[in-house]
Amino acid sequence: MMGVSVIRYTSDSAKATWGVLRGEAVHKLEIDSAHHRDVLALWFDDRIAFDRAIAESAESLDTVTILAPLADDIQLFCQGLNYASHREESGAAIDPEDDENLLFMKAASSICGANDNIIRPDGCRLLDYEIELGLVLRESVNQAVQVDEAHLKDYIGALILCNDVSARDFMFGAPMLQWFKGKSQRTFCPAGPILYLLDEGDIDQLYSLELKLWMNGELKQQAVTDQLIHKPAKTLTELSAMTDMAAGDCILTGTPGGVLAGHNLKSALAIFLNFGNDRKRREKFTAAQLQHAEFLQPGDVLELQIKSLDGGIDLGRQRSVIVEA
């Protein structure tokens, strides 16, 4: 058995709808709900009804407008520094197994479509990308649970491609860091195009998914999910011990190396020598980073994709253009 690729889209009618993607053909999915949580529930709870809801007729993928398949009333949990290559370029420990799992939140209002423009906010000079695999929860978790690899399929219902866009200068605008502000601006989470609903056996592919990101045609990030440090079972266990999670919530599992921001001595000194002066710290940090790399500018194009190494799972391809606020 294999899972199914679902998209949310508009075509001739203005009303958004769901569809099942088969190759380049979109078959309308007759589900009277705008929320991906209901799509997941039908897929897992009544497969016969799900199959009956798929229209026989189809339209071409290139004739529809793709929307984000994630609703914006969910929780977006995020992991940071979860690939060794990204830890190294960030200046973190190179032997990370004993280090804490870096967890933070990103506003769901940052979600946008896979082909929508990414808006660089006013005052942002260090705009960066982060390709990430998103795990969409199948069931709500309202108490501490011990999740192991064998039971991941009971908790993870779908996979999705996301870009955890980040304003690095905003993140370092306060002594204890402004990760929420730096990652939660509108359009800072292009999601999709595909919501891949998992079937029996698909979970075995979780650690053979290849992530690739291109900036203006140049490959910048590439990794396989077997390189994840704090893996989903551990992360779900840890999150469940401190917070409730609802079906449909999404966990972004971290980005590999190749982002624009990087660790250097000037950046570190800018933070520590100006710890008590927000304006000066941000100015010095920004200047040090701009010496290190050229960050995203209006007109730059990002392309992202995630596929399993055998091609059996394909989460589609994003194409985003950076625009000024």
PDB file of C-alpha atoms in Angstrom:
ATOM      1  CA  MET A   1       0.000   0.000   0.000  1.00  0.00           C
ATOM      2  CA  MET A   2       1.087   3.536  -0.693  1.00  0.00           C
ATOM      3  CA  GLY A   3      -0.097   6.845   0.636  1.00  0.00           C
ATOM      4  CA  VAL A   4      -1.856   9.540  -1.337  1.00  0.00           C
ATOM      5  CA  SER A   5      -0.798  13.022  -2.433  1.00  0.00           C
ATOM      6  CA  VAL A   6      -3.411  15.649  -1.571  1.00  0.00           C
ATOM      7  CA  ILE A   7      -3.380  19.308  -2.602  1.00  0.00           C
ATOM      8  CA  ARG A   8      -5.570  22.314  -1.844  1.00  0.00           C
ATOM      9  CA  TYR A   9      -6.272  24.506  -4.850  1.00  0.00           C
ATOM     10  CA  THR A  10      -8.561  26.806  -6.781  1.00  0.00           C
ATOM     11  CA  SER A  11      -9.412  26.495 -10.449  1.00  0.00           C
ATOM     12  CA  ASP A  12     -12.252  28.066 -12.440  1.00  0.00           C
ATOM     13  CA  SER A  13     -14.386  28.546  -9.360  1.00  0.00           C
ATOM     14  CA  ALA A  14     -13.219  30.925  -6.649  1.00  0.00           C
ATOM     15  CA  LYS A  15     -13.877  28.398  -3.902  1.00  0.00           C
ATOM     16  CA  ALA A  16     -10.863  26.490  -2.636  1.00  0.00           C
ATOM     17  CA  THR A  17     -11.130  22.721  -2.734  1.00  0.00           C
ATOM     18  CA  TRP A  18      -9.146  19.560  -2.098  1.00  0.00           C
ATOM     19  CA  GLY A  19      -7.774  17.273  -4.771  1.00  0.00           C
ATOM     20  CA  VAL A  20      -5.879  14.020  -5.109  1.00  0.00           C
ATOM     21  CA  LEU A  21      -2.807  14.358  -7.304  1.00  0.00           C
ATOM     22  CA  ARG A  22      -2.047  11.479  -9.657  1.00  0.00           C
ATOM     23  CA  GLY A  23       0.913  12.383 -11.812  1.00  0.00           C
ATOM     24  CA  GLU A  24      -0.010  15.737 -13.353  1.00  0.00           C
ATOM     25  CA  ALA A  25      -3.755  15.107 -13.009  1.00  0.00           C
ATOM     26  CA  VAL A  26      -5.820  16.618 -10.179  1.00  0.00           C
ATOM     27  CA  HIS A  27      -8.941  14.683  -9.149  1.00  0.00           C
ATOM     28  CA  LYS A  28     -11.301  16.747  -7.026  1.00  0.00           C
ATOM     29  CA  LEU A  29     -11.817  15.390  -3.519  1.00  0.00           C
ATOM     30  CA  GLU A  30     -15.396  15.954  -2.407  1.00  0.00           C
ATOM     31  CA  ILE A  31     -14.802  16.837   1.241  1.00  0.00           C
ATOM     32  CA  ASP A  32     -16.874  19.611   2.755  1.00  0.00           C
ATOM     33  CA  SER A  33     -14.164  21.012   4.999  1.00  0.00           C
ATOM     34  CA  ALA A  34     -11.388  23.533   4.604  1.00  0.00           C
ATOM     35  CA  HIS A  35      -9.252  21.921   7.320  1.00  0.00           C
ATOM     36  CA  HIS A  36      -6.576  19.324   6.646  1.00  0.00           C
ATOM     37  CA  ARG A  37      -7.434  17.735   9.996  1.00  0.00           C
ATOM     38  CA  ASP A  38     -10.711  16.512   8.478  1.00  0.00           C
ATOM     39  CA  VAL A  39      -8.934  15.156   5.404  1.00  0.00           C
ATOM     40  CA  LEU A  40      -6.613  13.192   7.673  1.00  0.00           C
ATOM     41  CA  ALA A  41      -9.519  11.891   9.738  1.00  0.00           C
ATOM     42  CA  LEU A  42     -11.393  10.623   6.681  1.00  0.00           C
ATOM     43  CA  TRP A  43      -8.253   8.976   5.276  1.00  0.00           C
ATOM     44  CA  PHE A  44      -7.496   7.092   8.473  1.00  0.00           C
ATOM     45  CA  ASP A  45     -10.998   6.455   9.795  1.00  0.00           C
ATOM     46  CA  ASP A  46     -13.014   5.652   6.660  1.00  0.00           C
ATOM     47  CA  ARG A  47     -10.840   4.745   3.683  1.00  0.00           C
ATOM     48  CA  ILE A  48     -13.821   3.569   1.658  1.00  0.00           C
ATOM     49  CA  ALA A  49     -15.530   6.960   2.024  1.00  0.00           C
ATOM     50  CA  PHE A  50     -12.262   8.702   1.155  1.00  0.00           C
ATOM     51  CA  ASP A  51     -11.897   6.707  -2.057  1.00  0.00           C
ATOM     52  CA  ARG A  52     -15.532   7.360  -2.996  1.00  0.00           C
ATOM     53  CA  ALA A  53     -14.928  11.096  -2.584  1.00  0.00           C
ATOM     54  CA  ILE A  54     -12.307  11.128  -5.353  1.00  0.00           C
ATOM     55  CA  ALA A  55     -13.797  12.329  -8.641  1.00  0.00           C
ATOM     56  CA  GLU A  56     -13.144  10.225 -11.730  1.00  0.00           C
ATOM     57  CA  SER A  57     -12.693  13.266 -13.946  1.00  0.00           C
ATOM     58  CA  ALA A  58      -9.535  15.328 -13.601  1.00  0.00           C
ATOM     59  CA  GLU A  59      -7.944  18.598 -14.603  1.00  0.00           C
ATOM     60  CA  SER A  60      -4.325  19.348 -15.338  1.00  0.00           C
ATOM     61  CA  LEU A  61      -2.088  20.476 -12.495  1.00  0.00           C
ATOM     62  CA  ASP A  62      -0.790  23.400 -14.546  1.00  0.00           C
ATOM     63  CA  THR A  63      -4.302  24.879 -14.800  1.00  0.00           C
ATOM     64  CA  VAL A  64      -4.912  25.224 -11.048  1.00  0.00           C
ATOM     65  CA  THR A  65      -3.631  27.601  -8.381  1.00  0.00           C
ATOM     66  CA  ILE A  66      -1.936  25.794  -5.508  1.00  0.00           C
ATOM     67  CA  LEU A  67      -2.773  26.852  -1.946  1.00  0.00           C
ATOM     68  CA  ALA A  68      -1.148  25.845   1.331  1.00  0.00           C
ATOM     69  CA  PRO A  69      -2.596  22.497   2.464  1.00  0.00           C
ATOM     70  CA  LEU A  70      -2.084  23.417   6.132  1.00  0.00           C
ATOM     71  CA  ALA A  71      -4.750  25.439   7.933  1.00  0.00           C
ATOM     72  CA  ASP A  72      -3.516  28.472   9.861  1.00  0.00           C
ATOM     73  CA  ASP A  73      -5.103  27.624  13.223  1.00  0.00           C
ATOM     74  CA  ILE A  74      -2.618  24.902  14.118  1.00  0.00           C
ATOM     75  CA  GLN A  75       0.508  24.829  16.243  1.00  0.00           C
ATOM     76  CA  LEU A  76       3.833  24.870  14.383  1.00  0.00           C
ATOM     77  CA  PHE A  77       6.473  23.227  16.542  1.00  0.00           C
ATOM     78  CA  CYS A  78      10.063  23.550  15.324  1.00  0.00           C
ATOM     79  CA  GLN A  79      13.395  21.887  15.944  1.00  0.00           C
ATOM     80  CA  GLY A  80      16.657  23.769  15.607  1.00  0.00           C
ATOM     81  CA  LEU A  81      20.204  22.583  14.941  1.00  0.00           C
ATOM     82  CA  ASN A  82      18.945  19.071  14.183  1.00  0.00           C
ATOM     83  CA  TYR A  83      21.486  18.217  11.458  1.00  0.00           C
ATOM     84  CA  ALA A  84      25.201  18.023  12.303  1.00  0.00           C
ATOM     85  CA  SER A  85      26.078  20.090   9.211  1.00  0.00           C
ATOM     86  CA  HIS A  86      23.862  22.952  10.384  1.00  0.00           C
ATOM     87  CA  ARG A  87      25.164  22.731  13.957  1.00  0.00           C
ATOM     88  CA  GLU A  88      28.716  23.030  12.688  1.00  0.00           C
ATOM     89  CA  GLU A  89      28.071  26.094  10.510  1.00  0.00           C
ATOM     90  CA  SER A  90      26.185  27.694  13.438  1.00  0.00           C
ATOM     91  CA  GLY A  91      29.109  27.228  15.810  1.00  0.00           C
ATOM     92  CA  ALA A  92      27.307  24.688  18.037  1.00  0.00           C
ATOM     93  CA  ALA A  93      28.812  21.487  19.440  1.00  0.00           C
ATOM     94  CA  ILE A  94      29.951  19.017  16.812  1.00  0.00           C
ATOM     95  CA  ASP A  95      29.163  16.023  19.048  1.00  0.00           C
ATOM     96  CA  PRO A  96      25.499  16.795  19.723  1.00  0.00           C
ATOM     97  CA  GLU A  97      23.950  13.510  20.874  1.00  0.00           C
ATOM     98  CA  ASP A  98      24.012  14.524  24.542  1.00  0.00           C
ATOM     99  CA  ASP A  99      22.838  18.096  23.893  1.00  0.00           C
ATOM    100  CA  GLU A 100      19.281  19.257  24.405  1.00  0.00           C
ATOM    101  CA  ASN A 101      16.709  19.085  21.654  1.00  0.00           C
ATOM    102  CA  LEU A 102      16.257  22.729  20.604  1.00  0.00           C
ATOM    103  CA  LEU A 103      12.482  23.330  20.433  1.00  0.00           C
ATOM    104  CA  PHE A 104      10.614  26.529  19.607  1.00  0.00           C
ATOM    105  CA  MET A 105       7.368  27.771  18.048  1.00  0.00           C
ATOM    106  CA  LYS A 106       6.570  29.496  14.786  1.00  0.00           C
ATOM    107  CA  ALA A 107       3.304  31.378  14.216  1.00  0.00           C
ATOM    108  CA  ALA A 108       0.865  29.503  11.987  1.00  0.00           C
ATOM    109  CA  SER A 109      -0.016  32.866  10.412  1.00  0.00           C
ATOM    110  CA  SER A 110       3.349  32.574   8.636  1.00  0.00           C
ATOM    111  CA  ILE A 111       1.965  29.727   6.476  1.00  0.00           C
ATOM    112  CA  CYS A 112       1.543  30.494   2.777  1.00  0.00           C
ATOM    113  CA  GLY A 113       1.352  28.578  -0.494  1.00  0.00           C
ATOM    114  CA  ALA A 114       4.252  26.717  -2.065  1.00  0.00           C
ATOM    115  CA  ASN A 115       4.478  29.202  -4.941  1.00  0.00           C
ATOM    116  CA  ASP A 116       3.597  32.389  -3.070  1.00  0.00           C
ATOM    117  CA  ASN A 117       6.011  35.289  -2.806  1.00  0.00           C
ATOM    118  CA  ILE A 118       8.079  35.585   0.365  1.00  0.00           C
ATOM    119  CA  ILE A 119       7.858  39.132   1.726  1.00  0.00           C
ATOM    120  CA  ARG A 120      11.042  40.599   3.169  1.00  0.00           C
ATOM    121  CA  PRO A 121       9.819  42.743   6.086  1.00  0.00           C
ATOM    122  CA  ASP A 122      10.759  46.382   6.558  1.00  0.00           C
ATOM    123  CA  GLY A 123      14.118  46.662   8.273  1.00  0.00           C
ATOM    124  CA  CYS A 124      15.179  43.081   7.551  1.00  0.00           C
ATOM    125  CA  ARG A 125      18.665  42.732   6.066  1.00  0.00           C
ATOM    126  CA  LEU A 126      19.475  39.111   6.935  1.00  0.00           C
ATOM    127  CA  LEU A 127      16.689  37.129   5.262  1.00  0.00           C
ATOM    128  CA  ASP A 128      17.500  33.410   5.107  1.00  0.00           C
ATOM    129  CA  TYR A 129      15.966  30.096   4.011  1.00  0.00           C
ATOM    130  CA  GLU A 130      15.678  26.703   5.733  1.00  0.00           C
ATOM    131  CA  ILE A 131      14.275  23.663   3.933  1.00  0.00           C
ATOM    132  CA  GLU A 132      12.564  21.315   6.391  1.00  0.00           C
ATOM    133  CA  LEU A 133      10.475  18.160   6.506  1.00  0.00           C
ATOM    134  CA  GLY A 134       7.182  18.722   8.311  1.00  0.00           C
ATOM    135  CA  LEU A 135       5.427  15.959  10.251  1.00  0.00           C
ATOM    136  CA  VAL A 136       1.654  16.387  10.584  1.00  0.00           C
ATOM    137  CA  LEU A 137       0.075  14.736  13.602  1.00  0.00           C
ATOM    138  CA  ARG A 138      -2.558  12.070  13.057  1.00  0.00           C
ATOM    139  CA  GLU A 139      -3.898  12.057  16.616  1.00  0.00           C
ATOM    140  CA  SER A 140      -4.146  14.556  19.451  1.00  0.00           C
ATOM    141  CA  VAL A 141      -1.772  14.044  22.365  1.00  0.00           C
ATOM    142  CA  ASN A 142      -2.964  15.436  25.695  1.00  0.00           C
ATOM    143  CA  GLN A 143      -0.689  13.632  28.132  1.00  0.00           C
ATOM    144  CA  ALA A 144       2.902  12.466  28.403  1.00  0.00           C
ATOM    145  CA  VAL A 145       3.551   9.466  26.157  1.00  0.00           C
ATOM    146  CA  GLN A 146       6.617   7.372  25.449  1.00  0.00           C
ATOM    147  CA  VAL A 147       6.867   7.073  21.664  1.00  0.00           C
ATOM    148  CA  ASP A 148       9.163   4.539  20.043  1.00  0.00           C
ATOM    149  CA  GLU A 149      10.028   4.023  16.386  1.00  0.00           C
ATOM    150  CA  ALA A 150       7.691   1.048  16.074  1.00  0.00           C
ATOM    151  CA  HIS A 151       4.673   3.214  16.954  1.00  0.00           C
ATOM    152  CA  LEU A 152       5.496   6.388  15.004  1.00  0.00           C
ATOM    153  CA  LYS A 153       2.778   5.499  12.498  1.00  0.00           C
ATOM    154  CA  ASP A 154       0.203   5.915  15.285  1.00  0.00           C
ATOM    155  CA  TYR A 155       1.166   9.575  15.716  1.00  0.00           C
ATOM    156  CA  ILE A 156       2.353  10.863  12.321  1.00  0.00           C
ATOM    157  CA  GLY A 157      -0.356  11.071   9.672  1.00  0.00           C
ATOM    158  CA  ALA A 158       1.223  13.081   6.864  1.00  0.00           C
ATOM    159  CA  LEU A 159       4.432  14.597   5.520  1.00  0.00           C
ATOM    160  CA  ILE A 160       4.883  18.056   4.036  1.00  0.00           C
ATOM    161  CA  LEU A 161       7.664  20.206   2.584  1.00  0.00           C
ATOM    162  CA  CYS A 162       8.182  23.538   4.390  1.00  0.00           C
ATOM    163  CA  ASN A 163      10.572  26.472   4.220  1.00  0.00           C
ATOM    164  CA  ASP A 164      11.329  27.877   7.677  1.00  0.00           C
ATOM    165  CA  VAL A 165      12.182  31.370   6.417  1.00  0.00           C
ATOM    166  CA  SER A 166      14.141  33.359   8.996  1.00  0.00           C
ATOM    167  CA  ALA A 167      15.070  36.995   9.576  1.00  0.00           C
ATOM    168  CA  ARG A 168      18.408  36.481  11.327  1.00  0.00           C
ATOM    169  CA  ASP A 169      18.790  40.122  12.358  1.00  0.00           C
ATOM    170  CA  PHE A 170      15.363  40.077  14.038  1.00  0.00           C
ATOM    171  CA  MET A 171      16.325  36.869  15.880  1.00  0.00           C
ATOM    172  CA  PHE A 172      19.285  38.557  17.536  1.00  0.00           C
ATOM    173  CA  GLY A 173      17.459  41.756  18.445  1.00  0.00           C
ATOM    174  CA  ALA A 174      17.148  40.983  22.172  1.00  0.00           C
ATOM    175  CA  PRO A 175      19.561  39.548  24.761  1.00  0.00           C
ATOM    176  CA  MET A 176      17.720  36.221  25.041  1.00  0.00           C
ATOM    177  CA  LEU A 177      17.043  36.052  21.297  1.00  0.00           C
ATOM    178  CA  GLN A 178      13.858  36.749  19.334  1.00  0.00           C
ATOM    179  CA  TRP A 179      13.346  33.435  17.540  1.00  0.00           C
ATOM    180  CA  PHE A 180       9.560  33.821  17.426  1.00  0.00           C
ATOM    181  CA  LYS A 181       9.804  37.289  15.887  1.00  0.00           C
ATOM    182  CA  GLY A 182      12.540  36.241  13.481  1.00  0.00           C
ATOM    183  CA  LYS A 183      10.635  33.220  12.179  1.00  0.00           C
ATOM    184  CA  SER A 184       6.954  34.197  12.409  1.00  0.00           C
ATOM    185  CA  GLN A 185       6.575  37.034   9.914  1.00  0.00           C
ATOM    186  CA  ARG A 186       3.806  36.646   7.343  1.00  0.00           C
ATOM    187  CA  THR A 187       4.827  34.387   4.389  1.00  0.00           C
ATOM    188  CA  PHE A 188       7.714  32.914   6.411  1.00  0.00           C
ATOM    189  CA  CYS A 189       6.439  29.330   6.068  1.00  0.00           C
ATOM    190  CA  PRO A 190       5.741  28.313   2.471  1.00  0.00           C
ATOM    191  CA  ALA A 191       4.093  24.891   2.873  1.00  0.00           C
ATOM    192  CA  GLY A 192       3.364  22.168   0.335  1.00  0.00           C
ATOM    193  CA  PRO A 193       2.413  21.866  -2.415  1.00  0.00           C
ATOM    194  CA  ILE A 194       1.574  18.310  -1.353  1.00  0.00           C
ATOM    195  CA  LEU A 195       0.189  16.933   1.874  1.00  0.00           C
ATOM    196  CA  TYR A 196       1.283  13.303   1.660  1.00  0.00           C
ATOM    197  CA  LEU A 197      -1.084  11.083   3.664  1.00  0.00           C
ATOM    198  CA  LEU A 198       0.803   8.078   4.967  1.00  0.00           C
ATOM    199  CA  ASP A 199      -0.245   4.479   4.505  1.00  0.00           C
ATOM    200  CA  GLU A 200       1.049   1.250   6.024  1.00  0.00           C
ATOM    201  CA  GLY A 201       4.742   0.892   5.290  1.00  0.00           C
ATOM    202  CA  ASP A 202       5.317   4.521   4.297  1.00  0.00           C
ATOM    203  CA  ILE A 203       6.779   5.306   7.714  1.00  0.00           C
ATOM    204  CA  ASP A 204       9.711   3.059   6.760  1.00  0.00           C
ATOM    205  CA  GLN A 205      10.722   5.770   4.276  1.00  0.00           C
ATOM    206  CA  LEU A 206      10.946   8.450   6.958  1.00  0.00           C
ATOM    207  CA  TYR A 207      14.739   8.297   7.090  1.00  0.00           C
ATOM    208  CA  SER A 208      15.328   8.029   3.346  1.00  0.00           C
ATOM    209  CA  LEU A 209      13.889  11.384   2.270  1.00  0.00           C
ATOM    210  CA  GLU A 210      16.248  13.715   0.408  1.00  0.00           C
ATOM    211  CA  LEU A 211      15.962  17.472   0.906  1.00  0.00           C
ATOM    212  CA  LYS A 212      17.224  19.895  -1.750  1.00  0.00           C
ATOM    213  CA  LEU A 213      17.097  23.700  -1.947  1.00  0.00           C
ATOM    214  CA  TRP A 214      18.280  25.897  -4.804  1.00  0.00           C
ATOM    215  CA  MET A 215      18.832  29.668  -4.664  1.00  0.00           C
ATOM    216  CA  ASN A 216      18.780  31.271  -8.104  1.00  0.00           C
ATOM    217  CA  GLY A 217      19.482  27.862  -9.637  1.00  0.00           C
ATOM    218  CA  GLU A 218      22.448  27.019  -7.379  1.00  0.00           C
ATOM    219  CA  LEU A 219      22.095  24.015  -5.084  1.00  0.00           C
ATOM    220  CA  LYS A 220      22.578  25.321  -1.542  1.00  0.00           C
ATOM    221  CA  GLN A 221      21.167  22.620   0.752  1.00  0.00           C
ATOM    222  CA  GLN A 222      21.114  18.856   0.361  1.00  0.00           C
ATOM    223  CA  ALA A 223      20.707  16.136   2.985  1.00  0.00           C
ATOM    224  CA  VAL A 224      18.897  12.894   3.755  1.00  0.00           C
ATOM    225  CA  THR A 225      16.661  12.532   6.805  1.00  0.00           C
ATOM    226  CA  ASP A 226      18.711   9.662   8.220  1.00  0.00           C
ATOM    227  CA  GLN A 227      21.031  12.483   9.357  1.00  0.00           C
ATOM    228  CA  LEU A 228      18.445  13.843  11.821  1.00  0.00           C
ATOM    229  CA  ILE A 229      19.968  14.020  15.317  1.00  0.00           C
ATOM    230  CA  HIS A 230      16.885  14.180  17.575  1.00  0.00           C
ATOM    231  CA  LYS A 231      14.517  11.899  15.718  1.00  0.00           C
ATOM    232  CA  PRO A 232      10.693  12.150  15.648  1.00  0.00           C
ATOM    233  CA  ALA A 233       9.972   9.508  18.309  1.00  0.00           C
ATOM    234  CA  LYS A 234      12.224  11.260  20.821  1.00  0.00           C
ATOM    235  CA  THR A 235      10.827  14.670  19.891  1.00  0.00           C
ATOM    236  CA  LEU A 236       7.199  13.572  20.229  1.00  0.00           C
ATOM    237  CA  THR A 237       7.994  12.045  23.611  1.00  0.00           C
ATOM    238  CA  GLU A 238       9.643  15.257  24.780  1.00  0.00           C
ATOM    239  CA  LEU A 239       6.887  17.547  23.496  1.00  0.00           C
ATOM    240  CA  SER A 240       4.142  15.396  25.015  1.00  0.00           C
ATOM    241  CA  ALA A 241       5.728  15.758  28.432  1.00  0.00           C
ATOM    242  CA  MET A 242       5.200  19.522  28.432  1.00  0.00           C
ATOM    243  CA  THR A 243       2.359  20.506  26.098  1.00  0.00           C
ATOM    244  CA  ASP A 244      -0.818  19.367  24.382  1.00  0.00           C
ATOM    245  CA  MET A 245      -0.696  18.668  20.659  1.00  0.00           C
ATOM    246  CA  ALA A 246      -3.739  18.443  18.411  1.00  0.00           C
ATOM    247  CA  ALA A 247      -4.348  16.352  15.328  1.00  0.00           C
ATOM    248  CA  GLY A 248      -3.211  18.443  12.378  1.00  0.00           C
ATOM    249  CA  ASP A 249      -0.441  20.230  14.265  1.00  0.00           C
ATOM    250  CA  CYS A 250       2.903  20.206  12.473  1.00  0.00           C
ATOM    251  CA  ILE A 251       6.488  19.622  13.613  1.00  0.00           C
ATOM    252  CA  LEU A 252       9.266  21.094  11.471  1.00  0.00           C
ATOM    253  CA  THR A 253      12.216  18.762  11.979  1.00  0.00           C
ATOM    254  CA  GLY A 254      15.125  21.123  11.339  1.00  0.00           C
ATOM    255  CA  THR A 255      17.276  22.193   8.411  1.00  0.00           C
ATOM    256  CA  PRO A 256      20.595  20.847   7.107  1.00  0.00           C
ATOM    257  CA  GLY A 257      23.732  22.873   6.489  1.00  0.00           C
ATOM    258  CA  GLY A 258      23.932  25.394   3.687  1.00  0.00           C
ATOM    259  CA  VAL A 259      21.957  28.330   5.084  1.00  0.00           C
ATOM    260  CA  LEU A 260      23.274  31.836   4.468  1.00  0.00           C
ATOM    261  CA  ALA A 261      23.916  32.723   8.114  1.00  0.00           C
ATOM    262  CA  GLY A 262      27.094  31.384   9.642  1.00  0.00           C
ATOM    263  CA  HIS A 263      29.266  31.389  12.726  1.00  0.00           C
ATOM    264  CA  ASN A 264      32.293  33.660  12.818  1.00  0.00           C
ATOM    265  CA  LEU A 265      34.267  35.438  15.512  1.00  0.00           C
ATOM    266  CA  LYS A 266      32.862  38.878  14.699  1.00  0.00           C
ATOM    267  CA  SER A 267      29.293  37.627  15.015  1.00  0.00           C
ATOM    268  CA  ALA A 268      30.026  35.999  18.356  1.00  0.00           C
ATOM    269  CA  LEU A 269      31.745  39.109  19.697  1.00  0.00           C
ATOM    270  CA  ALA A 270      28.872  41.280  18.466  1.00  0.00           C
ATOM    271  CA  ILE A 271      26.478  39.286  20.645  1.00  0.00           C
ATOM    272  CA  PHE A 272      28.566  38.912  23.796  1.00  0.00           C
ATOM    273  CA  LEU A 273      30.245  42.326  23.893  1.00  0.00           C
ATOM    274  CA  ASN A 274      26.936  44.115  23.362  1.00  0.00           C
ATOM    275  CA  PHE A 275      24.694  41.857  25.412  1.00  0.00           C
ATOM    276  CA  GLY A 276      23.046  44.762  27.225  1.00  0.00           C
ATOM    277  CA  ASN A 277      22.604  47.062  24.231  1.00  0.00           C
ATOM    278  CA  ASP A 278      19.955  45.826  21.829  1.00  0.00           C
ATOM    279  CA  ARG A 279      20.509  48.396  19.083  1.00  0.00           C
ATOM    280  CA  LYS A 280      24.303  48.097  19.049  1.00  0.00           C
ATOM    281  CA  ARG A 281      24.255  44.288  19.250  1.00  0.00           C
ATOM    282  CA  ARG A 282      21.920  43.998  16.292  1.00  0.00           C
ATOM    283  CA  GLU A 283      23.907  46.498  14.229  1.00  0.00           C
ATOM    284  CA  LYS A 284      27.230  44.759  14.934  1.00  0.00           C
ATOM    285  CA  PHE A 285      25.781  41.287  14.351  1.00  0.00           C
ATOM    286  CA  THR A 286      24.185  42.352  11.060  1.00  0.00           C
ATOM    287  CA  ALA A 287      27.424  43.922   9.827  1.00  0.00           C
ATOM    288  CA  ALA A 288      29.408  40.774  10.710  1.00  0.00           C
ATOM    289  CA  GLN A 289      26.915  38.526   8.896  1.00  0.00           C
ATOM    290  CA  LEU A 290      26.878  40.724   5.790  1.00  0.00           C
ATOM    291  CA  GLN A 291      30.644  40.300   5.586  1.00  0.00           C
ATOM    292  CA  HIS A 292      30.073  36.540   5.706  1.00  0.00           C
ATOM    293  CA  ALA A 293      27.387  36.149   3.021  1.00  0.00           C
ATOM    294  CA  GLU A 294      24.928  37.943   0.752  1.00  0.00           C
ATOM    295  CA  PHE A 295      21.447  37.335   2.124  1.00  0.00           C
ATOM    296  CA  LEU A 296      18.176  37.034   0.231  1.00  0.00           C
ATOM    297  CA  GLN A 297      17.255  40.059  -1.872  1.00  0.00           C
ATOM    298  CA  PRO A 298      14.072  41.010  -3.752  1.00  0.00           C
ATOM    299  CA  GLY A 299      14.012  39.075  -7.014  1.00  0.00           C
ATOM    300  CA  ASP A 300      15.883  36.052  -5.670  1.00  0.00           C
ATOM    301  CA  VAL A 301      14.216  32.722  -6.444  1.00  0.00           C
ATOM    302  CA  LEU A 302      14.101  29.729  -4.090  1.00  0.00           C
ATOM    303  CA  GLU A 303      13.224  26.218  -5.291  1.00  0.00           C
ATOM    304  CA  LEU A 304      12.784  23.343  -2.858  1.00  0.00           C
ATOM    305  CA  GLN A 305      11.917  19.667  -3.095  1.00  0.00           C
ATOM    306  CA  ILE A 306      11.754  16.573  -0.907  1.00  0.00           C
ATOM    307  CA  LYS A 307      11.660  13.056  -2.364  1.00  0.00           C
ATOM    308  CA  SER A 308      12.424   9.587  -1.075  1.00  0.00           C
ATOM    309  CA  LEU A 309      15.610   8.139  -2.517  1.00  0.00           C
ATOM    310  CA  ASP A 310      13.620   5.515  -4.406  1.00  0.00           C
ATOM    311  CA  GLY A 311      11.146   8.094  -5.748  1.00  0.00           C
ATOM    312  CA  GLY A 312       8.158   6.435  -4.105  1.00  0.00           C
ATOM    313  CA  ILE A 313       7.315   9.494  -1.999  1.00  0.00           C
ATOM    314  CA  ASP A 314       7.415  12.921  -3.632  1.00  0.00           C
ATOM    315  CA  LEU A 315       6.363  15.964  -1.610  1.00  0.00           C
ATOM    316  CA  GLY A 316       6.436  18.197  -4.680  1.00  0.00           C
ATOM    317  CA  ARG A 317       8.402  21.298  -5.497  1.00  0.00           C
ATOM    318  CA  GLN A 318       8.199  24.862  -4.207  1.00  0.00           C
ATOM    319  CA  ARG A 319       9.123  28.003  -6.108  1.00  0.00           C
ATOM    320  CA  SER A 320       9.143  31.278  -4.195  1.00  0.00           C
ATOM    321  CA  VAL A 321      10.269  34.754  -5.210  1.00  0.00           C
ATOM    322  CA  ILE A 322      11.533  37.243  -2.640  1.00  0.00           C
ATOM    323  CA  VAL A 323       9.691  40.593  -2.728  1.00  0.00           C
ATOM    324  CA  GLU A 324      10.000  43.784  -0.706  1.00  0.00           C
ATOM    325  CA  ALA A 325       7.346  44.623   1.865  1.00  0.00           C
TER     326      ALA A 325
END
